[in-house]
Amino acid sequence: MTHCAATGASSRLLTLTNSQARRVFLDRHRLSEVPQGAASGAALLSLIDALGFVQLDSINTVARAHDLILFARRPRYRPKALKRLYEQDKALFEHWTHDAAVIPMSFYPWWQLRRQRDAERLKGRWRDWQGHRFEDQFKTVLAQIREHGPVCSGDVGKDEARSKGGWWDWHPSKTALEYLWRTGALCVVGREGFQKRYDLTERVIEQHLCDETEVDVTATVAWCCDQALSRLGFATSGELAAFWGHIAPAEAKIWCDAEIAQGRLEQVAITSDDGSVKIAFARPELAVDPALEVAPTNRLRVLSPFDPALRDRKRAARLFGFDYRIEVFVPEAQRKFGYYVFPILQGDRIVGRVDMKAFRNEDTLRVRALWPEKGVQWGQGRQRAFEAELNRIVKIAGVSQIAFTDGWMRGPAQELL
């Protein structure tokens, strides 16, 4: 760790080497410590709180994204623990960050600004899409839930035409459910399979958490930025704004400027994987952060493509030199790697990416292809570590056997990038 003079300024910037930056970032995402410990109840809630949220995704190639995110940090984790925490204990709520996610219930009041802004933003967008048809269903949908209890989308608008155009081609009552959820009248109280169940917010959220008085935008921006920074270690104003998805980069920049003026924030220089330097913001305490001196565990782990440490693809590319694109929506003939390829983390490096799938009817996890990253030697030691990880993953994948397809070991990923 060094200090360098800021260009055109008399102050000196704290400069983190690339290794130090990775250490801080992985520490904040709970990927630096050895993956072990309790993975249910209060312990699981504490982990989700530390991450901020866990993205939900329906694809179940090996395990669903939210399950693999938690499993990578706590191998004792099983999906029923999250379901219990969410649906029975009511310790989590579901809403939107950059995508649908489960979030600690204590954070619920800070989503008031998001709900308010979504009310206008979505109404305009969805009117262009469906006209006023979904708004016409608000009273009917709310009355049905009030009288009969929680519903799934298939329980409402049964006289409305169902299209086979795809998951986004919602009928008006389904759209009404989503709008009322995103804007606060309804809550998602769980899922059947992966289909949401909706109930009235007043029956789900404790009154002290859902007081819908006039939103305090300044306080919400401050909370979003402060809490994002604590989970990133260092960040640009744009990265702070994007973390929760509630606020605009300009709002985050105003907060950063004010915090710097008060001496509570400073600029730092972050060394990228390629040696270039990116200026970011951090708390002054970063200079003595214990994570700077602690090398992450060398335990090899397969990560979800939606892992919070990697969801910001540009940041992952800067810090780890990891150029990644999920190819689910890429036509098969144009894919460079595969439909759903998993990053592999070891120590502070992304060492490879693997295309694998659980064939549950065959009770087998099949490894179809693996590409080491640039400069990574895939020797016997790393292969043993990989096989040990696969033996852990079969437990969350719901199979008991592992098979390697002929020709599974490929050349460096960079040959395809």
PDB file of N, CA and C in Angstrom, residues 236-277:
ATOM      1  N   THR A 236     -16.957   3.998  -6.938  1.00  0.00           N
ATOM      2  CA  THR A 236     -17.276   5.263  -7.575  1.00  0.00           C
ATOM      3  C   THR A 236     -18.705   5.647  -7.184  1.00  0.00           C
ATOM      4  N   SER A 237     -19.075   6.887  -7.451  1.00  0.00           N
ATOM      5  CA  SER A 237     -20.448   7.293  -7.146  1.00  0.00           C
ATOM      6  C   SER A 237     -21.443   6.499  -7.974  1.00  0.00           C
ATOM      7  N   GLY A 238     -21.074   6.165  -9.205  1.00  0.00           N
ATOM      8  CA  GLY A 238     -21.951   5.348 -10.033  1.00  0.00           C
ATOM      9  C   GLY A 238     -22.154   3.958  -9.470  1.00  0.00           C
ATOM     10  N   GLU A 239     -21.092   3.372  -8.920  1.00  0.00           N
ATOM     11  CA  GLU A 239     -21.203   2.045  -8.317  1.00  0.00           C
ATOM     12  C   GLU A 239     -22.042   2.082  -7.050  1.00  0.00           C
ATOM     13  N   LEU A 240     -21.944   3.164  -6.293  1.00  0.00           N
ATOM     14  CA  LEU A 240     -22.783   3.300  -5.105  1.00  0.00           C
ATOM     15  C   LEU A 240     -24.257   3.388  -5.498  1.00  0.00           C
ATOM     16  N   ALA A 241     -24.550   4.155  -6.526  1.00  0.00           N
ATOM     17  CA  ALA A 241     -25.938   4.299  -6.963  1.00  0.00           C
ATOM     18  C   ALA A 241     -26.490   2.983  -7.488  1.00  0.00           C
ATOM     19  N   ALA A 242     -25.647   2.218  -8.178  1.00  0.00           N
ATOM     20  CA  ALA A 242     -26.111   0.976  -8.815  1.00  0.00           C
ATOM     21  C   ALA A 242     -26.297  -0.162  -7.827  1.00  0.00           C
ATOM     22  N   PHE A 243     -25.696  -0.076  -6.647  1.00  0.00           N
ATOM     23  CA  PHE A 243     -25.712  -1.215  -5.730  1.00  0.00           C
ATOM     24  C   PHE A 243     -27.134  -1.629  -5.367  1.00  0.00           C
ATOM     25  N   TRP A 244     -27.939  -0.690  -4.919  1.00  0.00           N
ATOM     26  CA  TRP A 244     -29.333  -0.998  -4.575  1.00  0.00           C
ATOM     27  C   TRP A 244     -30.277  -0.713  -5.739  1.00  0.00           C
ATOM     28  N   GLY A 245     -29.854   0.199  -6.626  1.00  0.00           N
ATOM     29  CA  GLY A 245     -30.692   0.534  -7.777  1.00  0.00           C
ATOM     30  C   GLY A 245     -31.772   1.555  -7.485  1.00  0.00           C
ATOM     31  N   HIS A 246     -31.744   2.187  -6.313  1.00  0.00           N
ATOM     32  CA  HIS A 246     -32.804   3.132  -5.932  1.00  0.00           C
ATOM     33  C   HIS A 246     -32.569   4.541  -6.468  1.00  0.00           C
ATOM     34  N   ILE A 247     -31.307   4.943  -6.516  1.00  0.00           N
ATOM     35  CA  ILE A 247     -30.983   6.356  -6.677  1.00  0.00           C
ATOM     36  C   ILE A 247     -30.173   6.581  -7.950  1.00  0.00           C
ATOM     37  N   ALA A 248     -30.076   7.839  -8.351  1.00  0.00           N
ATOM     38  CA  ALA A 248     -29.338   8.202  -9.560  1.00  0.00           C
ATOM     39  C   ALA A 248     -27.873   8.459  -9.238  1.00  0.00           C
ATOM     40  N   PRO A 249     -26.982   8.237 -10.199  1.00  0.00           N
ATOM     41  CA  PRO A 249     -25.558   8.550  -9.966  1.00  0.00           C
ATOM     42  C   PRO A 249     -25.340   9.994  -9.518  1.00  0.00           C
ATOM     43  N   ALA A 250     -26.122  10.934 -10.047  1.00  0.00           N
ATOM     44  CA  ALA A 250     -25.962  12.335  -9.642  1.00  0.00           C
ATOM     45  C   ALA A 250     -26.269  12.518  -8.162  1.00  0.00           C
ATOM     46  N   GLU A 251     -27.254  11.788  -7.648  1.00  0.00           N
ATOM     47  CA  GLU A 251     -27.567  11.865  -6.216  1.00  0.00           C
ATOM     48  C   GLU A 251     -26.434  11.293  -5.382  1.00  0.00           C
ATOM     49  N   ALA A 252     -25.857  10.182  -5.854  1.00  0.00           N
ATOM     50  CA  ALA A 252     -24.723   9.589  -5.129  1.00  0.00           C
ATOM     51  C   ALA A 252     -23.513  10.519  -5.161  1.00  0.00           C
ATOM     52  N   LYS A 253     -23.309  11.209  -6.272  1.00  0.00           N
ATOM     53  CA  LYS A 253     -22.168  12.125  -6.377  1.00  0.00           C
ATOM     54  C   LYS A 253     -22.317  13.286  -5.396  1.00  0.00           C
ATOM     55  N   ILE A 254     -23.521  13.827  -5.256  1.00  0.00           N
ATOM     56  CA  ILE A 254     -23.756  14.907  -4.295  1.00  0.00           C
ATOM     57  C   ILE A 254     -23.442  14.424  -2.884  1.00  0.00           C
ATOM     58  N   TRP A 255     -23.873  13.185  -2.556  1.00  0.00           N
ATOM     59  CA  TRP A 255     -23.589  12.628  -1.230  1.00  0.00           C
ATOM     60  C   TRP A 255     -22.086  12.485  -1.030  1.00  0.00           C
ATOM     61  N   CYS A 256     -21.375  11.972  -2.020  1.00  0.00           N
ATOM     62  CA  CYS A 256     -19.925  11.798  -1.901  1.00  0.00           C
ATOM     63  C   CYS A 256     -19.228  13.134  -1.663  1.00  0.00           C
ATOM     64  N   ASP A 257     -19.622  14.146  -2.423  1.00  0.00           N
ATOM     65  CA  ASP A 257     -19.001  15.467  -2.262  1.00  0.00           C
ATOM     66  C   ASP A 257     -19.224  16.015  -0.855  1.00  0.00           C
ATOM     67  N   ALA A 258     -20.440  15.835  -0.340  1.00  0.00           N
ATOM     68  CA  ALA A 258     -20.750  16.324   1.006  1.00  0.00           C
ATOM     69  C   ALA A 258     -19.955  15.569   2.070  1.00  0.00           C
ATOM     70  N   GLU A 259     -19.817  14.256   1.905  1.00  0.00           N
ATOM     71  CA  GLU A 259     -19.057  13.453   2.860  1.00  0.00           C
ATOM     72  C   GLU A 259     -17.569  13.807   2.828  1.00  0.00           C
ATOM     73  N   ILE A 260     -17.041  14.085   1.664  1.00  0.00           N
ATOM     74  CA  ILE A 260     -15.640  14.511   1.558  1.00  0.00           C
ATOM     75  C   ILE A 260     -15.451  15.847   2.269  1.00  0.00           C
ATOM     76  N   ALA A 261     -16.382  16.750   2.070  1.00  0.00           N
ATOM     77  CA  ALA A 261     -16.286  18.065   2.712  1.00  0.00           C
ATOM     78  C   ALA A 261     -16.297  17.949   4.229  1.00  0.00           C
ATOM     79  N   GLN A 262     -16.974  16.932   4.756  1.00  0.00           N
ATOM     80  CA  GLN A 262     -17.041  16.716   6.201  1.00  0.00           C
ATOM     81  C   GLN A 262     -15.892  15.837   6.707  1.00  0.00           C
ATOM     82  N   GLY A 263     -15.037  15.385   5.819  1.00  0.00           N
ATOM     83  CA  GLY A 263     -13.905  14.553   6.219  1.00  0.00           C
ATOM     84  C   GLY A 263     -14.282  13.108   6.496  1.00  0.00           C
ATOM     85  N   ARG A 264     -15.464  12.709   6.093  1.00  0.00           N
ATOM     86  CA  ARG A 264     -15.914  11.337   6.347  1.00  0.00           C
ATOM     87  C   ARG A 264     -15.669  10.400   5.160  1.00  0.00           C
ATOM     88  N   LEU A 265     -15.169  10.964   4.082  1.00  0.00           N
ATOM     89  CA  LEU A 265     -14.910  10.196   2.876  1.00  0.00           C
ATOM     90  C   LEU A 265     -13.663  10.775   2.218  1.00  0.00           C
ATOM     91  N   GLU A 266     -12.941   9.936   1.507  1.00  0.00           N
ATOM     92  CA  GLU A 266     -11.780  10.437   0.776  1.00  0.00           C
ATOM     93  C   GLU A 266     -11.641   9.684  -0.541  1.00  0.00           C
ATOM     94  N   GLN A 267     -10.913  10.279  -1.452  1.00  0.00           N
ATOM     95  CA  GLN A 267     -10.616   9.605  -2.699  1.00  0.00           C
ATOM     96  C   GLN A 267      -9.459   8.632  -2.493  1.00  0.00           C
ATOM     97  N   VAL A 268      -9.541   7.499  -3.176  1.00  0.00           N
ATOM     98  CA  VAL A 268      -8.470   6.509  -3.128  1.00  0.00           C
ATOM     99  C   VAL A 268      -8.173   6.065  -4.551  1.00  0.00           C
ATOM    100  N   ALA A 269      -6.967   5.587  -4.766  1.00  0.00           N
ATOM    101  CA  ALA A 269      -6.556   5.085  -6.076  1.00  0.00           C
ATOM    102  C   ALA A 269      -6.534   3.559  -6.012  1.00  0.00           C
ATOM    103  N   ILE A 270      -7.296   2.921  -6.889  1.00  0.00           N
ATOM    104  CA  ILE A 270      -7.424   1.470  -6.894  1.00  0.00           C
ATOM    105  C   ILE A 270      -6.722   0.912  -8.133  1.00  0.00           C
ATOM    106  N   THR A 271      -5.731   0.071  -7.917  1.00  0.00           N
ATOM    107  CA  THR A 271      -4.988  -0.503  -9.031  1.00  0.00           C
ATOM    108  C   THR A 271      -5.752  -1.670  -9.638  1.00  0.00           C
ATOM    109  N   SER A 272      -5.971  -1.600 -10.928  1.00  0.00           N
ATOM    110  CA  SER A 272      -6.713  -2.635 -11.646  1.00  0.00           C
ATOM    111  C   SER A 272      -5.800  -3.808 -11.982  1.00  0.00           C
ATOM    112  N   ASP A 273      -6.406  -4.872 -12.467  1.00  0.00           N
ATOM    113  CA  ASP A 273      -5.644  -6.067 -12.844  1.00  0.00           C
ATOM    114  C   ASP A 273      -4.623  -5.761 -13.922  1.00  0.00           C
ATOM    115  N   ASP A 274      -4.940  -4.828 -14.812  1.00  0.00           N
ATOM    116  CA  ASP A 274      -4.016  -4.507 -15.906  1.00  0.00           C
ATOM    117  C   ASP A 274      -3.010  -3.436 -15.546  1.00  0.00           C
ATOM    118  N   GLY A 275      -2.995  -3.007 -14.278  1.00  0.00           N
ATOM    119  CA  GLY A 275      -2.037  -2.014 -13.820  1.00  0.00           C
ATOM    120  C   GLY A 275      -2.540  -0.584 -13.887  1.00  0.00           C
ATOM    121  N   SER A 276      -3.639  -0.350 -14.550  1.00  0.00           N
ATOM    122  CA  SER A 276      -4.200   0.998 -14.590  1.00  0.00           C
ATOM    123  C   SER A 276      -4.798   1.344 -13.229  1.00  0.00           C
ATOM    124  N   VAL A 277      -5.057   2.618 -13.019  1.00  0.00           N
ATOM    125  CA  VAL A 277      -5.548   3.093 -11.724  1.00  0.00           C
ATOM    126  C   VAL A 277      -6.917   3.744 -11.894  1.00  0.00           C
TER     127      VAL A 277
END
